[in-house]
Coordinates of C-alpha atoms in Angstrom, one line a residue:
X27 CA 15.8 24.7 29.1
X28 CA 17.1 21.6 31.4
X29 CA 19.0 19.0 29.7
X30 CA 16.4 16.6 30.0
X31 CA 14.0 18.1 27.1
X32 CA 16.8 19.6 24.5
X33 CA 17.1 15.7 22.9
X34 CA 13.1 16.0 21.1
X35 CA 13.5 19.0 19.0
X36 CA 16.4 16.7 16.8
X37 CA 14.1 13.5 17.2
X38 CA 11.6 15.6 15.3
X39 CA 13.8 16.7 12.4
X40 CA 17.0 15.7 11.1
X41 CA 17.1 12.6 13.2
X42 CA 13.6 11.4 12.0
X43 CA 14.6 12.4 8.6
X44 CA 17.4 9.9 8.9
X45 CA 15.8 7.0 10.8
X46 CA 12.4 7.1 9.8
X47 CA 11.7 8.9 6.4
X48 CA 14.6 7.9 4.2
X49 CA 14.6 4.4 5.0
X50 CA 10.8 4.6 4.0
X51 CA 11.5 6.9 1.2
X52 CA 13.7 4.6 -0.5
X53 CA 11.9 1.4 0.1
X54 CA 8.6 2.8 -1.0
X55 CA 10.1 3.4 -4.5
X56 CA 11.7 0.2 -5.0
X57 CA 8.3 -0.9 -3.7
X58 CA 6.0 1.2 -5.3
X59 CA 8.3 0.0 -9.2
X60 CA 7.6 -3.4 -8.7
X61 CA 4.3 -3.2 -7.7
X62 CA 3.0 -1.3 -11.0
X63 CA 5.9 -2.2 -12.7
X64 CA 6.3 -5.9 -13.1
X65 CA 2.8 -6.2 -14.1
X66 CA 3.5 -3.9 -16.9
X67 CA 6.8 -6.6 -17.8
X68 CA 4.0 -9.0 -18.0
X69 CA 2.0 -7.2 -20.8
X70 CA 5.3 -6.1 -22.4
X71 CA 6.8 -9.7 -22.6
X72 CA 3.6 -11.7 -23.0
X73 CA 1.6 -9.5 -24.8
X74 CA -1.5 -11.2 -23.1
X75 CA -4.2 -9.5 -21.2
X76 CA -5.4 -12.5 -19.2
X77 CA -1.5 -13.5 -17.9
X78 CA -1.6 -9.7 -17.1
X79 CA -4.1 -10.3 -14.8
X80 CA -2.9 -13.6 -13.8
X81 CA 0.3 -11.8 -12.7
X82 CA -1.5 -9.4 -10.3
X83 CA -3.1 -12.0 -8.7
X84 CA 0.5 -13.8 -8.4
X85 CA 1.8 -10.6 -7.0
X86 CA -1.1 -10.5 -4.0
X87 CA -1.7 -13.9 -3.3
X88 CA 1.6 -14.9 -1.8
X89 CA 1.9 -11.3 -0.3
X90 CA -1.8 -12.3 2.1
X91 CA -0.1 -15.4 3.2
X92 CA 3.1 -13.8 4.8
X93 CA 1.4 -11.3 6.4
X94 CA 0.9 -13.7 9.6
X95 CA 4.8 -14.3 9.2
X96 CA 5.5 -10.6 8.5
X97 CA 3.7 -9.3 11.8
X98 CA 4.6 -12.2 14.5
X99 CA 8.3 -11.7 12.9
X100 CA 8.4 -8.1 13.3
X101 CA 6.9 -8.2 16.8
X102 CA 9.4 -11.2 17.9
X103 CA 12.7 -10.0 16.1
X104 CA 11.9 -6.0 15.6
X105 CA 11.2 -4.1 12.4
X106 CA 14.4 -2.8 12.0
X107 CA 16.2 -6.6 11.0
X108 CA 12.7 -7.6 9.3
X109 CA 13.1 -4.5 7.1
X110 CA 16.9 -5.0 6.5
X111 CA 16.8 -8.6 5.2
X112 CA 13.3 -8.0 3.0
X113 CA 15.2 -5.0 1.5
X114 CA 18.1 -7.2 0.7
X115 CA 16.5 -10.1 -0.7
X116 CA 14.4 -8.2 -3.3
X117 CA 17.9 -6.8 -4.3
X118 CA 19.1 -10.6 -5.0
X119 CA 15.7 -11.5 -6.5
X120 CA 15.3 -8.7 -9.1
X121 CA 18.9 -8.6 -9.6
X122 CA 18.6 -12.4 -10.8
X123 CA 15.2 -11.4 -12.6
X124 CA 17.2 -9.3 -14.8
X125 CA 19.8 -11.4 -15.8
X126 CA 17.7 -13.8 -17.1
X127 CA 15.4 -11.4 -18.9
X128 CA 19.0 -10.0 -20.2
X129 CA 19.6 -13.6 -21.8
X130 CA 16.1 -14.3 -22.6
X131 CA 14.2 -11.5 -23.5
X132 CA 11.2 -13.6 -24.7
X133 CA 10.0 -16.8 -24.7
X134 CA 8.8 -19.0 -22.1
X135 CA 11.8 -18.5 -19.7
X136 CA 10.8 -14.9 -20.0
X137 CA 7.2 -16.0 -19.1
X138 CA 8.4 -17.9 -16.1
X139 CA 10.4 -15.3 -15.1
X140 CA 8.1 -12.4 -14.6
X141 CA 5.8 -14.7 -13.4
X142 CA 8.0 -15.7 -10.4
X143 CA 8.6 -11.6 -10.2
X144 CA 5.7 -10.8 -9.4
X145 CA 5.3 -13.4 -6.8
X146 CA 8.5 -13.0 -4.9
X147 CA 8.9 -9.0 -4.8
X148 CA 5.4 -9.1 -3.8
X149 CA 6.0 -11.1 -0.5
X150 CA 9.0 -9.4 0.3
X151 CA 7.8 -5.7 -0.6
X152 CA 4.9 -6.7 2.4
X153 CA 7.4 -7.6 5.0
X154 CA 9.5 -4.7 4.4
X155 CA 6.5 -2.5 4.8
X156 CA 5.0 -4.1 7.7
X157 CA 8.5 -3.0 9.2
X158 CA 8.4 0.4 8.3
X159 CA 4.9 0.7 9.6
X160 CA 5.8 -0.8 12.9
X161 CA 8.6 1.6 12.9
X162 CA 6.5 4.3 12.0
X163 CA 3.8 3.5 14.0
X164 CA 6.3 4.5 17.3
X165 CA 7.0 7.8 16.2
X166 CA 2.9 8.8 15.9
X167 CA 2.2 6.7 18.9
X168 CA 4.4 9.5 20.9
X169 CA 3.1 12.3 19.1
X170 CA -0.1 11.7 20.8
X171 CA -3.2 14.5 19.3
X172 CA -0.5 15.6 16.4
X173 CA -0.5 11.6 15.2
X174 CA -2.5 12.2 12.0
X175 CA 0.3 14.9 11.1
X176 CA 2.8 12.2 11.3
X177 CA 1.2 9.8 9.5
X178 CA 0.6 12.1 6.7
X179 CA 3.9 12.6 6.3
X180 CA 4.3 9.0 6.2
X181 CA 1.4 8.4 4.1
X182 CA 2.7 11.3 1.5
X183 CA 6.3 9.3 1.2
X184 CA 4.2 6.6 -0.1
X185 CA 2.8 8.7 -2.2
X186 CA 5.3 10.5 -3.4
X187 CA 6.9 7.3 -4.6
X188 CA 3.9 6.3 -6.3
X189 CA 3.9 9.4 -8.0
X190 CA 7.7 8.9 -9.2
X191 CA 7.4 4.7 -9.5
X192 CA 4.8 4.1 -12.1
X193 CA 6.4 6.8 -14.5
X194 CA 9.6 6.0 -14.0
X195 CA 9.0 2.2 -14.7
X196 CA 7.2 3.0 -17.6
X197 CA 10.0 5.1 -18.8
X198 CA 12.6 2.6 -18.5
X199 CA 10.4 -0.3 -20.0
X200 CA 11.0 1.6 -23.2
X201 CA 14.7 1.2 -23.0
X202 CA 14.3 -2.9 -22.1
X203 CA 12.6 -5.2 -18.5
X204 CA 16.3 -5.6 -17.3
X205 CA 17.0 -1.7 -16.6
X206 CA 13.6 -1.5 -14.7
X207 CA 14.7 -4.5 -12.5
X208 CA 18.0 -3.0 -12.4
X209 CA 16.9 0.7 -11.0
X210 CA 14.5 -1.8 -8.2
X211 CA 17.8 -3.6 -7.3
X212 CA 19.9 -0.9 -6.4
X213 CA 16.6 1.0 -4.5
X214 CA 16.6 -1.8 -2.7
X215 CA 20.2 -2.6 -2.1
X216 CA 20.2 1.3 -0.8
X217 CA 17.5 1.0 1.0
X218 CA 19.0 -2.2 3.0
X219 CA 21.8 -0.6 5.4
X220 CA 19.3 2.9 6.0
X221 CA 16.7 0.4 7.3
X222 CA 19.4 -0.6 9.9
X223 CA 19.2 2.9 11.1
X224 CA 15.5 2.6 11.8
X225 CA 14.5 3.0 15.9
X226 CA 14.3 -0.1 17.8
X227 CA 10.6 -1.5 17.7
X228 CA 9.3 -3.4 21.0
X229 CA 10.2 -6.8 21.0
X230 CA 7.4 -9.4 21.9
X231 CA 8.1 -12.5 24.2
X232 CA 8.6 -15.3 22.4
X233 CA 5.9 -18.4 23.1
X234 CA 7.3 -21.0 20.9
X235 CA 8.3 -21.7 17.4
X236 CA 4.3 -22.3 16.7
X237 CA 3.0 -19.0 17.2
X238 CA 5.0 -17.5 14.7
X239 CA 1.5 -17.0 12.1
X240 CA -1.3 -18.9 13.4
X241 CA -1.1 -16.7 16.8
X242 CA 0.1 -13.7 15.3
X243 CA -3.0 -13.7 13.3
X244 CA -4.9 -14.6 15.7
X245 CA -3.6 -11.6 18.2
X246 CA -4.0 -9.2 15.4
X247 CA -7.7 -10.4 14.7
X248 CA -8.3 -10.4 18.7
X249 CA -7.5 -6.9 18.9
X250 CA -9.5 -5.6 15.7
X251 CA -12.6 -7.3 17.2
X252 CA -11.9 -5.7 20.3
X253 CA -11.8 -2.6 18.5
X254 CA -15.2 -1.7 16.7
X255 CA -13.8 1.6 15.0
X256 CA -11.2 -0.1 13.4
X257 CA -13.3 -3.3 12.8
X258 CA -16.1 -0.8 10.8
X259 CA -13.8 1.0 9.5
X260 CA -11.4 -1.9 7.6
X261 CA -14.6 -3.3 6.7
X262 CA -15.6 -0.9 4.5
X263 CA -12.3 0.0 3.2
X264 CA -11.8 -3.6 2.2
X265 CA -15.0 -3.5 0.1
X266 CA -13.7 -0.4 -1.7
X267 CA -10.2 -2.2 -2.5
X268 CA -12.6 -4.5 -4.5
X269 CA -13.0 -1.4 -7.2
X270 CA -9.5 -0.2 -6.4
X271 CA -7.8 -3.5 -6.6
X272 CA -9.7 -4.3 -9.9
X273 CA -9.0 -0.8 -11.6
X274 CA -5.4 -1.4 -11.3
X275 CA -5.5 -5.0 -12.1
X276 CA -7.2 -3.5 -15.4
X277 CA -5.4 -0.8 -15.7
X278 CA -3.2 -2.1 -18.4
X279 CA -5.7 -3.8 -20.4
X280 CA -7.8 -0.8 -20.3
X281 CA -5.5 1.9 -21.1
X282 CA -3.6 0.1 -23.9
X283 CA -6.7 -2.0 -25.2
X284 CA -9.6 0.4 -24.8
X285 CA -8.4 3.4 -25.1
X286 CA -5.8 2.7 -27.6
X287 CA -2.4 3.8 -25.6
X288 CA 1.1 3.2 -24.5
X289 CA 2.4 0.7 -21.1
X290 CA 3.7 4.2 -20.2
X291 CA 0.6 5.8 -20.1
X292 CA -0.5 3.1 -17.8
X293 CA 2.3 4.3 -15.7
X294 CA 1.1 7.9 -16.0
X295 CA -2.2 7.6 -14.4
X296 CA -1.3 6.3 -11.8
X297 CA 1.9 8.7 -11.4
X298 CA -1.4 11.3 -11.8
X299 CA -3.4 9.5 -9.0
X300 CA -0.5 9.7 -6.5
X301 CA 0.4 13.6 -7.2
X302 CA -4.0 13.7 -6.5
X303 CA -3.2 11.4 -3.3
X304 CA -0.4 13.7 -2.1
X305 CA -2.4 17.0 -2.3
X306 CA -5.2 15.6 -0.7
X307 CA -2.9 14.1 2.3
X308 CA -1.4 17.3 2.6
X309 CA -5.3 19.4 2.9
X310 CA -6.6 16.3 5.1
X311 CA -4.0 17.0 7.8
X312 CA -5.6 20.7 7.9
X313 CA -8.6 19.2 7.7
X314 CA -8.8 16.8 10.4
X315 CA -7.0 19.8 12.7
X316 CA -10.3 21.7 11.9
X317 CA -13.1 19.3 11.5
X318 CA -12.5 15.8 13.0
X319 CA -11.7 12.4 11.4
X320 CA -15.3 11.3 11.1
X321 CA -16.3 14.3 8.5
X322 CA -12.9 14.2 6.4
X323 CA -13.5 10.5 6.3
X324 CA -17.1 10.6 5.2
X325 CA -16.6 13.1 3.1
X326 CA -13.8 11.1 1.0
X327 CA -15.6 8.2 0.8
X328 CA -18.8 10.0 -1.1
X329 CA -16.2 11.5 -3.5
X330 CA -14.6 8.0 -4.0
X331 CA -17.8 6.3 -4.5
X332 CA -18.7 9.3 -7.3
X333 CA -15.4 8.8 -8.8
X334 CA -15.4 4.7 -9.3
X335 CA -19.0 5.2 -10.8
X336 CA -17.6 8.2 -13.3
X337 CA -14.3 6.1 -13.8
X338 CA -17.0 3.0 -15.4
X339 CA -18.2 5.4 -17.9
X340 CA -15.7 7.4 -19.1
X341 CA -15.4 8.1 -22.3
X342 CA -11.5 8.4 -23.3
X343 CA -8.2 8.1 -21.8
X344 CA -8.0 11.7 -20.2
X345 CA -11.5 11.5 -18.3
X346 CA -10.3 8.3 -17.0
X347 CA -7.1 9.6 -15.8
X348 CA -8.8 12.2 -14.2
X349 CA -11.5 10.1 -12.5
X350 CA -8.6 8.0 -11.4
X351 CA -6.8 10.9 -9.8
X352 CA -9.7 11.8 -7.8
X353 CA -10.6 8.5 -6.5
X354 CA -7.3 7.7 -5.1
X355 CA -7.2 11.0 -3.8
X356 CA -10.0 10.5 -1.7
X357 CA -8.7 7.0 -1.2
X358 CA -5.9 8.8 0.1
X359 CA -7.8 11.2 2.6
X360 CA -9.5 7.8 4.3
X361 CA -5.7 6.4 4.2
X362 CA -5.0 9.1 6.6
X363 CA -7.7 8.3 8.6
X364 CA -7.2 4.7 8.8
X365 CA -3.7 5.4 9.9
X366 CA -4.2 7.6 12.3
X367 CA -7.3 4.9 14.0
X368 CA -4.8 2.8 14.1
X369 CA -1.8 4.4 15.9
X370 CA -4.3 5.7 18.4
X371 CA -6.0 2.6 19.3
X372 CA -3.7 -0.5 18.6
X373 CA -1.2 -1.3 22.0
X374 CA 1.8 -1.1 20.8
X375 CA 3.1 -4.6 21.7
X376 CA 0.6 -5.9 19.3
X377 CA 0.6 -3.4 16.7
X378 CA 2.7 -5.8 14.3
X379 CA 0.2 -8.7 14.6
X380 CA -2.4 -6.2 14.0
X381 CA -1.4 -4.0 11.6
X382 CA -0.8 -7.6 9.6
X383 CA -4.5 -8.8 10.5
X384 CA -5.7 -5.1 9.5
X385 CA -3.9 -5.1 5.8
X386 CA -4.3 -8.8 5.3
X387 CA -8.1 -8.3 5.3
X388 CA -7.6 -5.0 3.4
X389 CA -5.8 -6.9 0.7
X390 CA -7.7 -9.9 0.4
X391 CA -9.8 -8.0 -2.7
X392 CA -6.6 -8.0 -4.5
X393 CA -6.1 -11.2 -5.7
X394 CA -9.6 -11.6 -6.0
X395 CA -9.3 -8.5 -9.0
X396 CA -6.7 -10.2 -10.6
X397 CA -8.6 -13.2 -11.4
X398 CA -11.1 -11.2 -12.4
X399 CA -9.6 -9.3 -15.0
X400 CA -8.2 -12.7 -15.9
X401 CA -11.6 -14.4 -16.5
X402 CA -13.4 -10.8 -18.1
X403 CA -13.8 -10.3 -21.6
X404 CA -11.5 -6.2 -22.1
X405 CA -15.2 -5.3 -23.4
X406 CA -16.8 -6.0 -20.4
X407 CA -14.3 -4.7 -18.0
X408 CA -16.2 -1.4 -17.9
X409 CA -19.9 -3.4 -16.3
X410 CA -17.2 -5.0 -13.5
X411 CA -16.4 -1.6 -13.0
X412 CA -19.6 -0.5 -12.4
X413 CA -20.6 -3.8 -10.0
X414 CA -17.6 -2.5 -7.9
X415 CA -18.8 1.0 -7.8
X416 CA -22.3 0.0 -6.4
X417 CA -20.6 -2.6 -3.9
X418 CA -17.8 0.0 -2.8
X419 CA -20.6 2.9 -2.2
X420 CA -22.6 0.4 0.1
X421 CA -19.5 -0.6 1.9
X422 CA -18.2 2.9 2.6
X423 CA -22.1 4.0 3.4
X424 CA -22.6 1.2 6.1
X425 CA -19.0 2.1 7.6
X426 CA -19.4 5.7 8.3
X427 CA -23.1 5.5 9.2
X428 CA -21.9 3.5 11.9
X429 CA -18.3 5.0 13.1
X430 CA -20.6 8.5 12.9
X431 CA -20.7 8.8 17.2
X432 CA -17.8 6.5 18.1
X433 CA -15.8 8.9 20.0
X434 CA -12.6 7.5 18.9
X435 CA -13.1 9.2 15.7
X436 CA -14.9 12.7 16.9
X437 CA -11.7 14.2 17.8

């Protein structure tokens, strides 16, 4: 074997393990704690149902308007840097977050506090991923017809930490708010020098200090339009985030409310959902091998429209879980596929601007479901539920119908 070849074997393993997957490993769990665990400090510390709410909202809001930052920063300075100084500064912010909860365990400092939580973890958690996408997104671009196995790993990290987040947050809210903000701070105080180690990502030319969001939003939207695949495709994955977004916005409410539970069984269904997601990554990468994006996608949406419609019915606290577990499942299998669109089709010196057009539509529902939950009755949380259903079966419907002979997603 000439020299020129022995270097990709090692890319592949232990040195993707150490530049790409434990950075992301890491950050995904510091990530994946504050974004079901703050809300859960809400309920804890304000014992309200509508600030609960409120707070998701908080969380997503300011997270949609950095995502034209996050991209055109990532493309002009590379993800590497972006994902280092996000990493660092959710270490300083939930490190200050605890002290103050320390000193002021309730009460409207308390309030404020986890208010301002959820806003500021949420904005940097988004830059720090739109890093490790970018970052990722190199490594599946070279993979070429294996992509989808790449991004399934990638996709099953996320997981994984979802899987370990939730219940480990809820765990440690029985023991006080300050040790969960304290296990997110050093996460992300580990997770700061790894990202360092993370490939260098291609570096855009810059065009002046006003294209920094207004043109890399623009870029990013430029390209999806250009792209019908994607364009259907994010279409109808942003009207199931509707039903997605509003099920964990009401998660708390419903599981500690309606059917009469603890905040760390709130944690717990979702810690179910994610082991759900993982198995389901893990068949979908066989899957698609055998049988093509287009009828593992379709197929997961049907099951995630069945699912929502079952989760608006059912009748206690295990059913729900359940349902749960096999919507984001098959939430998980169209993840993969949506991923793998996306590292085929975006050029890679736009792919930061893109990929934050692509999730800042995605997202948009999110906020929109905490407001929601804010301004619905906990009795009547179950007919939103359904509303979603309908609208998330119709979305998904219309998308595949149309992506069903686009050849980008018949091999």
């Amino acid at each position: 074997m000439s020299r020129g070849v022995t270097p990709r074997p090692a890319l592949h393993t232990a040195g993707l393990l150490r530049s790409i997957y434990l950075p992301r490993t890491v950050d995904a769990l510091a990530s994946a704690m504050s974004t079901y665990g703050i809300p859960l400090l809400v309920l804890a510390t304000t014992r309200s149902a509508a600030l609960t709410g409120l707070a998701f909202a908080l969380e997503w809001v300011p997270r949609l308007a950095a995502f034209g930052w996050a991209g055109a920063i990532v493309d002009r300075r590379g993800a590497s840097v972006v994902f280092f100084l996000a990493s660092l500064l959710r270490a300083l912010v939930t490190a200050t977050g605890a002290v103050l909860l320390y000193l002021h365990p309730a009460g409207t400092v308390a309030s404020v506090t986890v208010m301002a939580l959820a806003a500021t973890t949420g904005v940097l958690t988004e830059f720090s991923y739109i890093a490790a996408e970018t970052a990722g997104s190199a490594v599946g671009r070279r993979a070429g017809a294996r992509a989808h196995r790449v991004q399934a790993v990638l996709l099953g990290i996320d997981q994984t930490a979802t899987l370990v987040g939730p219940a480990l947050a809820g765990l440690l809210l029985l023991t006080g708010p300050p040790q969960v903000l304290g296990v997110i701070t050093a996460l992300s105080l580990l997770a700061a020098p790894l990202a360092l180690r993370t490939p260098p990502s291609p570096v855009a030319p810059s065009r002046g200090p006003k294209d920094n969001t207004s043109a890399g939003l623009l870029t990013g939207w430029e390209t999806i339009r250009s792209l019908p695949a994607l364009g259907w495709l994010v279409t109808g994955l942003t009207l199931s985030n509707l039903a997605t977004g509003f099920l964990q916005a009401a998660g708390p409410v419903i599981v500690v409310h309606h059917y009469g539970q603890s905040t760390t069984a709130v944690g717990l269904v979702w810690s179910a959902a994610a082991g759900a997601t993982l198995l389901s990554v893990t068949l979908c990468r066989f899957a698609i091998d055998r049988r093509g994006l287009w009828p593992v996608g379709a197929a997961c949406a049907v099951v995630a429209s069945l699912a929502c419609l079952g989760a608006a019915q059912a009748p206690d606290y295990l059913s729900y879980l359940v349902l749960l577990a096999v919507l984001m499942a098959a939430d998980g299998g169209m993840a993969v596929v949506l991923r793998t669109l996306r590292s085929r089709l975006i050029p890679p010196e736009k792919f930061g601007s893109t990929l934050s057009a692509t999730i800042l539509i995605l997202l948009l529902p999110f906020p929109v479901a905490g407001v929601l939950t804010a301004l619905t009755p906990p009795d009547a949380l179950g007919h939103v539920i359904t509303a979603c259903a309908v609208l998330q079966a119709l979305g998904l419907f219309l998308a595949f119908a149309r992506l069903r002979t686009d050849p980008a997603l018949r091999t």
